[in-house]
Tab-separated table of C-alpha atoms and ligand atoms in Angstrom:
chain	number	residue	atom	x	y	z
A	1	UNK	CA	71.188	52.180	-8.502
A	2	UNK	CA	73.642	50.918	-10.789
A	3	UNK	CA	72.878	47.425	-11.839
A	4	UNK	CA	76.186	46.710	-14.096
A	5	UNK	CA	78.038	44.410	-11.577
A	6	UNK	CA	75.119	42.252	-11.626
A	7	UNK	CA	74.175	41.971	-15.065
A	8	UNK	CA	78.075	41.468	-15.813
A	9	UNK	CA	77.933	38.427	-13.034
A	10	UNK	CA	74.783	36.945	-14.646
A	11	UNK	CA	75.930	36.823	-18.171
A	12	UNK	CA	79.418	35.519	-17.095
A	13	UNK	CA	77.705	32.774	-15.326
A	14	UNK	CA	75.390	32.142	-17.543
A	15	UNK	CA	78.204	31.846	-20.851
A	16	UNK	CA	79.976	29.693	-18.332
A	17	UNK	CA	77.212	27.026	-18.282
A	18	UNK	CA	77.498	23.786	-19.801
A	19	UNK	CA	74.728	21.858	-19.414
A	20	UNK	CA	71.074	22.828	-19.564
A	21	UNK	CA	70.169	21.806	-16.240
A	22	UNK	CA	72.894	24.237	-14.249
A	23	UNK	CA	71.254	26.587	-16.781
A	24	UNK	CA	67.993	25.958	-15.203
A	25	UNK	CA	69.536	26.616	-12.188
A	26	UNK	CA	70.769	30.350	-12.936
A	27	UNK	CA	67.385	31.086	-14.507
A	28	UNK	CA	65.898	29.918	-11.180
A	29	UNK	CA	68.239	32.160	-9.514
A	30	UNK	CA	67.376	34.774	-11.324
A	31	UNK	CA	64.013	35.169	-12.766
A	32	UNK	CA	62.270	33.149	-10.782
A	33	UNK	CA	59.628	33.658	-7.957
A	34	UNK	CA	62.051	34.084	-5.764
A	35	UNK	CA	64.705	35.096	-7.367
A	36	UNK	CA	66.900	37.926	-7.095
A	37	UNK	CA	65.726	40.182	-10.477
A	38	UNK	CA	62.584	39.103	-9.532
A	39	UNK	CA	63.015	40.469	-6.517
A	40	UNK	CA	64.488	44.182	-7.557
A	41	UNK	CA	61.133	44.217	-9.929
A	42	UNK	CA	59.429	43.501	-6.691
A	43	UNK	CA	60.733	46.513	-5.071
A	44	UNK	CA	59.562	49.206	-7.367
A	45	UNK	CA	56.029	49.036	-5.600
A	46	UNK	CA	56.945	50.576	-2.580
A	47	UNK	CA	59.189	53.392	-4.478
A	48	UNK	CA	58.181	56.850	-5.117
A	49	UNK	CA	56.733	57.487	-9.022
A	50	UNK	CA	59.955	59.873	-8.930
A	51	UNK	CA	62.602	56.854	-7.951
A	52	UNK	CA	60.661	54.785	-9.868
A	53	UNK	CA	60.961	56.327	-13.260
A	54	UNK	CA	64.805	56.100	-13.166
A	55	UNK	CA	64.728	52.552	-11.245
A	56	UNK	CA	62.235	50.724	-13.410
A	57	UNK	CA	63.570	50.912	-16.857
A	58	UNK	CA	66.942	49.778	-15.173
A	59	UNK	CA	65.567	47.263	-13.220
A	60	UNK	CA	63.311	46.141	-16.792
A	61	UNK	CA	66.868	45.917	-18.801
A	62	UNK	CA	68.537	43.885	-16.555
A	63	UNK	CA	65.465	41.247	-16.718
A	64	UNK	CA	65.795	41.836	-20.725
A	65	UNK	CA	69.374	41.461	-20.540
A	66	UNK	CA	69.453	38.237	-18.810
A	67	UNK	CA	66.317	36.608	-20.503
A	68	UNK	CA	67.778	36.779	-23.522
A	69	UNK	CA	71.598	35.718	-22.486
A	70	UNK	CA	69.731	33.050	-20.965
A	71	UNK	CA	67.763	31.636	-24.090
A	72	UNK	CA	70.713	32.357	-26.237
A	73	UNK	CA	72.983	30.294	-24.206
A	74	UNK	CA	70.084	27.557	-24.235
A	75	UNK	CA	69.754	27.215	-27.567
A	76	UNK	CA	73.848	26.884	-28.197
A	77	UNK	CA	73.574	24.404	-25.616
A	78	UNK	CA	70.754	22.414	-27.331
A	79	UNK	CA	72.623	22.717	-31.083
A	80	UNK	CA	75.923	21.302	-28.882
A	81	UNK	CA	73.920	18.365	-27.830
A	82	UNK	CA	71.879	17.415	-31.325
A	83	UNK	CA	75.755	18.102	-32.738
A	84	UNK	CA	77.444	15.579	-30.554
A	85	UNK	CA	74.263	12.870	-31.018
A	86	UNK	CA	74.840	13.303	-34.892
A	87	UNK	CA	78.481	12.908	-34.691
A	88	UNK	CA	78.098	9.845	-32.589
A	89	UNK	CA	75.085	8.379	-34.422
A	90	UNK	CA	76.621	8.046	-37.858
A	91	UNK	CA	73.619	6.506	-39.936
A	92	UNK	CA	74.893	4.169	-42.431
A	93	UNK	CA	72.461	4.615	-45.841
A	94	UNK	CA	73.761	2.563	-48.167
A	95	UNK	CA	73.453	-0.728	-45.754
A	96	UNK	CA	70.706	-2.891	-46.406
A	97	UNK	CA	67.384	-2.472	-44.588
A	98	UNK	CA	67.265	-5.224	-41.634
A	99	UNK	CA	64.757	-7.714	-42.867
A	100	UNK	CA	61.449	-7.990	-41.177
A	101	UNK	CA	60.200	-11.450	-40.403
A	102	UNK	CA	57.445	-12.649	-43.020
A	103	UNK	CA	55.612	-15.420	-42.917
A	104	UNK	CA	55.446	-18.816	-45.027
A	105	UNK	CA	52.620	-20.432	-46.614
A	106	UNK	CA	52.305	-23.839	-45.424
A	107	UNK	CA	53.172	-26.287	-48.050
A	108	UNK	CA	49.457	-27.968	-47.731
A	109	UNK	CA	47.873	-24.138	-48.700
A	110	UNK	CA	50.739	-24.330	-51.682
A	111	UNK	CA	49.847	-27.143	-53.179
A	112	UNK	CA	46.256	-26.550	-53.119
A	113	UNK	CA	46.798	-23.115	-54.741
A	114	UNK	CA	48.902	-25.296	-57.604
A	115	UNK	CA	45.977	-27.608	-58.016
A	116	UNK	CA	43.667	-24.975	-58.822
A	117	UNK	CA	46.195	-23.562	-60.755
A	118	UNK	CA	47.127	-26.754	-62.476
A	119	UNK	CA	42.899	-27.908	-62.965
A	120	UNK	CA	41.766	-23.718	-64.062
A	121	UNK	CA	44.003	-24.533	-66.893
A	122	UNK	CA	42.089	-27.239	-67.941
A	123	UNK	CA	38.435	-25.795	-67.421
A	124	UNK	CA	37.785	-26.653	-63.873
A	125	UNK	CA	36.225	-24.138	-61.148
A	126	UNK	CA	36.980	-24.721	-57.079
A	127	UNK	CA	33.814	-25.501	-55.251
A	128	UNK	CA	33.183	-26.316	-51.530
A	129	UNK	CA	30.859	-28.077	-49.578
A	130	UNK	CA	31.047	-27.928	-45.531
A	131	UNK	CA	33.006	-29.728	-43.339
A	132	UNK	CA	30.240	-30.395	-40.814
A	133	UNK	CA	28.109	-32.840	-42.962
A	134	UNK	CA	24.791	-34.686	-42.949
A	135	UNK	CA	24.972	-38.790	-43.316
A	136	UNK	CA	23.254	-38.577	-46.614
A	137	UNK	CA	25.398	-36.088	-48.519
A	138	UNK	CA	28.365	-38.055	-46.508
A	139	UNK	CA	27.277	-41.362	-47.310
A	140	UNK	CA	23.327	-42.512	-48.231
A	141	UNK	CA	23.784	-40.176	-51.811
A	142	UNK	CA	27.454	-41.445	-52.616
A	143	UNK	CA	25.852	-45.465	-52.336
A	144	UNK	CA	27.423	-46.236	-48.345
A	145	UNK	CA	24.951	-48.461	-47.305
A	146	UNK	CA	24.007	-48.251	-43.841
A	147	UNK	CA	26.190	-51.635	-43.374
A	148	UNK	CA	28.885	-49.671	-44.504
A	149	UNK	CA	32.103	-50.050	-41.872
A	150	UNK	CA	33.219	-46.476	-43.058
A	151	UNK	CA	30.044	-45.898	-40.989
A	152	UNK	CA	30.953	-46.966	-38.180
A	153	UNK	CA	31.683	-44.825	-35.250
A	154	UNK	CA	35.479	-45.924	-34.787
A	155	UNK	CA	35.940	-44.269	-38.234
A	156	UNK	CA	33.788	-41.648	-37.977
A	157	UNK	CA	33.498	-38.282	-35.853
A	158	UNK	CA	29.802	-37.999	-35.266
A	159	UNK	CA	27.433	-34.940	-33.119
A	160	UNK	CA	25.336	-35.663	-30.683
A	161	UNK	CA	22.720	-33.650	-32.345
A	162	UNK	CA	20.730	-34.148	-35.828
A	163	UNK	CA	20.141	-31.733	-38.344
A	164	UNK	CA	16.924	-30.082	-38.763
A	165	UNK	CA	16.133	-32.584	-41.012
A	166	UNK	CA	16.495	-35.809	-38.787
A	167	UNK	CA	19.589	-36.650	-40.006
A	168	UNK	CA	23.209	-37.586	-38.184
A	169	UNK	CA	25.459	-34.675	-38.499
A	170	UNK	CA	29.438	-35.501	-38.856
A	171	UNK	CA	32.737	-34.201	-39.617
A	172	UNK	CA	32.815	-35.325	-43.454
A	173	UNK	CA	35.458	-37.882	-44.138
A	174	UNK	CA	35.940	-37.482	-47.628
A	175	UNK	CA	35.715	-34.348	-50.087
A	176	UNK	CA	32.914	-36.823	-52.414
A	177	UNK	CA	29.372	-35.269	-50.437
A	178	UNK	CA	30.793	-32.468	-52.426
A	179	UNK	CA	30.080	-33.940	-55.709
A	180	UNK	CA	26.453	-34.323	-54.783
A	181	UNK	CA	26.181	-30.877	-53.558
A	182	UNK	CA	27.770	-29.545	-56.942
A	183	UNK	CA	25.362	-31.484	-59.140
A	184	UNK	CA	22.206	-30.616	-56.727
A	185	UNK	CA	23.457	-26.630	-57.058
A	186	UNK	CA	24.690	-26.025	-60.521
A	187	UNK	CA	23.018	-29.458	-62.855
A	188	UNK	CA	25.284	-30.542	-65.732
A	189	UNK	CA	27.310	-30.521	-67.025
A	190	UNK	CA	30.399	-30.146	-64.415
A	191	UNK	CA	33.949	-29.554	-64.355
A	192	UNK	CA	34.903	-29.231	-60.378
A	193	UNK	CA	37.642	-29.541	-58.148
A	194	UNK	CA	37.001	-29.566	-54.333
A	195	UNK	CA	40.273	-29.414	-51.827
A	196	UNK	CA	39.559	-29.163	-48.754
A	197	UNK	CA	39.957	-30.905	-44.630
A	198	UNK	CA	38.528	-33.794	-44.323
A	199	UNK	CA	38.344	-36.278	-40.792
A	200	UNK	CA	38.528	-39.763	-39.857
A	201	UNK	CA	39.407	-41.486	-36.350
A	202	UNK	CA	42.869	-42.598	-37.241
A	203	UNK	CA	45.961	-41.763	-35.715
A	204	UNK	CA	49.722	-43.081	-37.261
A	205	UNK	CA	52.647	-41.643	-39.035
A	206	UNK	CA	50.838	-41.922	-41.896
A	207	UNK	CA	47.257	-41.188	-40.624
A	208	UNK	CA	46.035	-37.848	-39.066
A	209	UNK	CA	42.435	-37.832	-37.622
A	210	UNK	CA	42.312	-34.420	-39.862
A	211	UNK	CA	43.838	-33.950	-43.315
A	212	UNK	CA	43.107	-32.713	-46.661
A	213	UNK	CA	41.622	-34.564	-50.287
A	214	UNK	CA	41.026	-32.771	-53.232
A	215	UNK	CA	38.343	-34.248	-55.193
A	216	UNK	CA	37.607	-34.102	-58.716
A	217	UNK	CA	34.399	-34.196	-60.903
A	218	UNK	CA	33.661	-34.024	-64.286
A	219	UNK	CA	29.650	-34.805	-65.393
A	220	UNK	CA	28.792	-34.307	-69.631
A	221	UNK	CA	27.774	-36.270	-72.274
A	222	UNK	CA	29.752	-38.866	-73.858
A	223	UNK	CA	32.272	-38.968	-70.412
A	224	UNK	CA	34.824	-42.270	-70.549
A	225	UNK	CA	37.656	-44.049	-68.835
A	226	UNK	CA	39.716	-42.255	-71.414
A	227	UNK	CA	38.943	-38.643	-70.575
A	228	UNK	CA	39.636	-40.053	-66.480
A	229	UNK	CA	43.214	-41.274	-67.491
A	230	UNK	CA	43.738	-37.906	-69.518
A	231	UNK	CA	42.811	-35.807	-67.085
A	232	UNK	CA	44.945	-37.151	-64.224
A	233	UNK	CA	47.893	-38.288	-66.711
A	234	UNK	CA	47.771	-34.434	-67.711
A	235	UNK	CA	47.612	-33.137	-64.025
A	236	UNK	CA	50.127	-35.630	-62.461
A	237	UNK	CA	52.530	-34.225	-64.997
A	238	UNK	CA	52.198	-30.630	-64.234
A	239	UNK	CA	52.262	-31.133	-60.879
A	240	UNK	CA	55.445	-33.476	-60.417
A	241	UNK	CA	56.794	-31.328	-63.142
A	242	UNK	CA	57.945	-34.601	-65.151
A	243	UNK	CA	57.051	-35.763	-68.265
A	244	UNK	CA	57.867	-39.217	-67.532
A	245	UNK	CA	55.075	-40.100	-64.844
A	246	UNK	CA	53.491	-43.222	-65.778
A	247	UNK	CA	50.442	-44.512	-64.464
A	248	UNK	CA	48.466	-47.972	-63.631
A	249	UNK	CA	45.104	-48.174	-63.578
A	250	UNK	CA	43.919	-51.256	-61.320
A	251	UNK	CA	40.155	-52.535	-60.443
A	252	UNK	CA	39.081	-51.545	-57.417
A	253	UNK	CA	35.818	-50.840	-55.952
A	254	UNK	CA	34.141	-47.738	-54.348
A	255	UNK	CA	30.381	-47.795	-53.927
A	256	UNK	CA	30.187	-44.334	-55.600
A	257	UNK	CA	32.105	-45.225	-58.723
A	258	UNK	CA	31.499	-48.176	-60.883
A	259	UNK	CA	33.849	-49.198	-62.362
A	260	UNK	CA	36.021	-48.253	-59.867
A	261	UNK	CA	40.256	-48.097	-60.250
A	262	UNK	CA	42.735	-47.085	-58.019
A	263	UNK	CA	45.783	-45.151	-59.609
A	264	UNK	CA	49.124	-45.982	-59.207
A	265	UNK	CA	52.053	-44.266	-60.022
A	266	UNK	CA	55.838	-45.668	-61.090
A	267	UNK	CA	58.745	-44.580	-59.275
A	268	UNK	CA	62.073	-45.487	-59.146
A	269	UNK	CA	64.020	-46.219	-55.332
A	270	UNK	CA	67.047	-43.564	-55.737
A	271	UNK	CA	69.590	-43.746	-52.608
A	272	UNK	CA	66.701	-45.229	-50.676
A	273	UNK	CA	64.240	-42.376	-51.431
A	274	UNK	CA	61.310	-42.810	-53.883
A	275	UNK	CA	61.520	-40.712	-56.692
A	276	UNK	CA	58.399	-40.550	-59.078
A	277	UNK	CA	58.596	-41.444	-62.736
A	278	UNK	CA	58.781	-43.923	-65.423
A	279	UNK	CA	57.180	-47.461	-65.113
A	280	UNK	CA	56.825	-48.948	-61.933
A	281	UNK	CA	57.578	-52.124	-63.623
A	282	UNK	CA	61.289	-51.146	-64.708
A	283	UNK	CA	64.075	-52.702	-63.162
A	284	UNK	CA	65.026	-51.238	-59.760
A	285	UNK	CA	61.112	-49.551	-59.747
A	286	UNK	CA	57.962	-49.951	-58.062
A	287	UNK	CA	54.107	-48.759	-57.850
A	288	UNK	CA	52.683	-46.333	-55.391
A	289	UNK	CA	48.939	-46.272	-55.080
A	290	UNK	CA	48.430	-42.706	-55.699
A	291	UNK	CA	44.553	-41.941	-55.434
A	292	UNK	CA	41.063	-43.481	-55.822
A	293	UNK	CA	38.864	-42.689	-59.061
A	294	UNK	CA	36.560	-44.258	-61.431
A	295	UNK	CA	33.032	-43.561	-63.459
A	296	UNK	CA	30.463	-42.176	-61.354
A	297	UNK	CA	27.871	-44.264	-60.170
A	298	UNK	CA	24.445	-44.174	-62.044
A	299	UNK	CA	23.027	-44.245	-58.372
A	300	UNK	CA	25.080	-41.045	-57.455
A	301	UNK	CA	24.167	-39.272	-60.366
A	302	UNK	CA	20.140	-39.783	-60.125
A	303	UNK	CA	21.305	-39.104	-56.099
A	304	UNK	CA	22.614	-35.764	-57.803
A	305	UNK	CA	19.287	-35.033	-59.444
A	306	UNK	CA	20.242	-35.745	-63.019
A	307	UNK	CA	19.495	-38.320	-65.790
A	308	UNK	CA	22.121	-40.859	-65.736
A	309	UNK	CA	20.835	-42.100	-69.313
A	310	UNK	CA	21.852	-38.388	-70.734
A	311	UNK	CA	24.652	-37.813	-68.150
A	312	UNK	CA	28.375	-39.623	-67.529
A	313	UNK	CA	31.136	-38.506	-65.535
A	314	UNK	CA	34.033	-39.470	-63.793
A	315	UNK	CA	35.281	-38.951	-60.060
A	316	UNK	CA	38.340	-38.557	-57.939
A	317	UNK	CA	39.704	-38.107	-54.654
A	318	UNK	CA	43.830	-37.625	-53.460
A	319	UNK	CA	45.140	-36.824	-50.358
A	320	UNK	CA	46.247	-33.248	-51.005
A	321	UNK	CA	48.852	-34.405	-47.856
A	322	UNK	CA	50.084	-36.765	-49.652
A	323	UNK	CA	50.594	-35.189	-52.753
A	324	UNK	CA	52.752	-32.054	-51.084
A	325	UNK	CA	55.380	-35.323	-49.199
A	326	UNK	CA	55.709	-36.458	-52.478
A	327	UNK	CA	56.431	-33.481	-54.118
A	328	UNK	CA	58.267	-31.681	-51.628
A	329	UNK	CA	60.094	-34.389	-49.712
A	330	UNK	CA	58.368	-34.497	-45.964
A	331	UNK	CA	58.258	-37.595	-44.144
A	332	UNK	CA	56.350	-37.400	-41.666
A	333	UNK	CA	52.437	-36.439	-42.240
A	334	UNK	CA	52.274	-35.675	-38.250
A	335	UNK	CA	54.773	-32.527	-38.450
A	336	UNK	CA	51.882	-30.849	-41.023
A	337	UNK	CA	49.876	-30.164	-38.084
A	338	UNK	CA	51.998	-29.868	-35.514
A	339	UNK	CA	52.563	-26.052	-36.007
A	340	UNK	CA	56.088	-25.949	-35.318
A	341	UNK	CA	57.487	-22.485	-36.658
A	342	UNK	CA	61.138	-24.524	-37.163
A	343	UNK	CA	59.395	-27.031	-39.654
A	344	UNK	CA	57.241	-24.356	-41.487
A	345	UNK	CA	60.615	-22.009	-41.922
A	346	UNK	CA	61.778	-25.490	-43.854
A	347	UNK	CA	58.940	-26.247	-45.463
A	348	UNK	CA	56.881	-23.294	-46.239
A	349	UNK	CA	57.102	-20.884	-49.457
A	350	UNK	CA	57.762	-17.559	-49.591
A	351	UNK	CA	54.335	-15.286	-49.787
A	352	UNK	CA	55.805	-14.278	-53.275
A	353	UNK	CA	56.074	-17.252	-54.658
A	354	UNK	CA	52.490	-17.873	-55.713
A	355	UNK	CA	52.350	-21.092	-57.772
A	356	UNK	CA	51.497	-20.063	-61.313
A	357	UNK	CA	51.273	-22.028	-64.624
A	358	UNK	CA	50.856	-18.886	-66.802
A	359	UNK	CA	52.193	-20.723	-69.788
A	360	UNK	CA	49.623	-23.210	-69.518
A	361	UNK	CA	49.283	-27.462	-68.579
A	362	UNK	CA	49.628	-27.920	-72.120
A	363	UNK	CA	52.835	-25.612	-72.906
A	364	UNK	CA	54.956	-27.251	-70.161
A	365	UNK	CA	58.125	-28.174	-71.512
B	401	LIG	N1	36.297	-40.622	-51.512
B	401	LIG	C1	37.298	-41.655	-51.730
B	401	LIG	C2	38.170	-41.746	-50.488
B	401	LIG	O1	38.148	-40.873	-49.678
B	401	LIG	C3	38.174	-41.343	-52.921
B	401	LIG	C4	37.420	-41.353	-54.215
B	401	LIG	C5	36.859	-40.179	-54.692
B	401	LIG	C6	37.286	-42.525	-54.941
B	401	LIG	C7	36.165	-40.204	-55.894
B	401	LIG	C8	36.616	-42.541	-56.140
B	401	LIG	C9	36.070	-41.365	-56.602
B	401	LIG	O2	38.903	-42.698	-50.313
């Protein structure tokens, strides 16, 4: 049997496809279970070896014949398709890459990497203490009396529970336990800074119940008032980034330091806004109390387990808060915590730009 008519039929349907699924379709037709070559194949059991030796290789070249047009006219179909994707998905490579959103760093994490920054440059290593803290490191070693209204509960976030020494366990509401914990762990002398969160029950514009200090310590032989003013005179510069911050040291008393001052700084009131530097007595100027300070106590240093015949030092403690408004222009200390994306894209830094003072405190212009 002459199979010519078909095979033409098949291939002319076959080049007449275009689309792979009416493809299918004819290869369905065709080859499969049912279909009609498979049928022919089918019929070559019941023939005779004699019929089948002339039927067979006919039958075997029409299957050939049309499994190959097929795949031939599938893969022209497929390069059609990819060609008319390409030509419709032009890919632009010289525009820019679409930027992926990155994160800030919050302005209070920036400003406590430029303190570091700022006190490494002038010999001072981080250290911590924790912010769950024992009454004694939190007041009894720092000279609070137990009279003390920063003791009281209003002020203070106690536990329930005591430590496994007997004594009240709080949230720490200054970074100054620290400066007993450095002096009990490393001895003197000392050259510390110690930022970190720090709680009290308070609750205003200017007032979180959480916020950050940065304390400062510095225990050696021979320590003074001077080296106090130095220090912060040096630091205050680098950080404002002026060379005209002035300061004014007043009495003041902390039972930890004695004598005690409080540090303010001049600024001058420009369209309404305070703008730090020069002498807070200057026409048009004023005073801002900037942070608490003074010699260390010879209670807290014996408290510390050292000699305070052989050993001096000063302390000091700033709102790191604080310091970041000032610098960077926030008003409000609420909006710090309040974890609104909108505020941070305002007020946060870019991840790459890491506060550094590579030229050194000393070689700022
Ligand atoms: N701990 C004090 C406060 O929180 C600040 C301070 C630190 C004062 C060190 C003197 C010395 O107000």
């Amino acid at each position: 049997m002459d199979h010519s008519a078909t095979r033409e039929e098949a291939l002319a349907r076959i080049a007449a496809t275009q689309d792979l699924d009416t493809l299918e379709k004819l290869r369905v037709e065709y080859l499969g279970k049912q279909g009609s070559i498979s049928g022919l194949l089918k019929t070559l059991g019941a023939m005779s070896p004699e019929e089948r030796q002339i039927a067979g290789p006919q039958i075997h070249a029409l299957r050939e014949g049309v499994t190959d047009a097929l795949a031939a006219r599938k893969a022209a179909l497929e390069n059609a398709a990819l060609e008319a994707q390409l030509a419709s998905e032009t890919v632009d490579l010289s525009l820019p890459a679409p930027e992926s959103p990155r994160g800030t760093i919050h302005p209070v994490s920036q400003v406590m990497g430029e303190l570091a920054e700022i006190f490494a440059d002038m010999g001072f290593a981080v250290a911590t203490g924790p912010e769950i803290e024992d009454d004694w490191h939190n007041f009894t070693a720092l000279n609070i009396p137990e009279s003390h209204p920063a003791r009281a509960m209003h002020d203070t976030f106690y536990f329930p529970d005591k430590d496994g020494e007997g004594r009240d366990m709080l949230l720490r509401t200054h970074t100054s336990p620290v400066q007993i914990r450095a002096m009990l762990a490393q001895g003197a002398p000392i050259r510390i800074i110690a930022p970190g969160r720090v709680y009290r029950s308070d609750s205003d514009a200017t007032h979180t119940p959480m916020f950050h200090q940065v304390e400062g310590l510095v225990i050696d032989k021979g320590i003074t008032l001077g080296h106090l003013k130095w220090t912060l005179e040096t630091f205050l510069k680098a950080f404002f980034e002026r060379e005209d911050i002035v300061l004014r040291l007043r009495p003041s008393y902390f039972p930890f330091t004695e004598p005690s001052v409080e540090v303010d700084v001049g600024f001058a009131l420009v369209n309404g806004k305070r703008v730090l530097g020069g002498s807070g007595d200057a026409p048009g100027h004023g005073w801002m109390e900037l942070l608490g300070s003074g010699m260390v106590n010879r209670k807290v240093i014996s408290a510390g387990g050292l000699d305070p015949d052989e050993w001096q030092g000063f302390a000091f403690g700033v709102g790191v808060d604080r310091l970041a408004m000032l610098k960077y222009g926030m008003d409000d200390l609420r909006a710090f915590f309040d974890g609104d994306v909108r505020w941070l894209a305002h007020y946060g830094f870019s991840p790459l730009d890491v506060p550094t003072l590579s030229a050194g405190v000393g070689a700022r212009a």
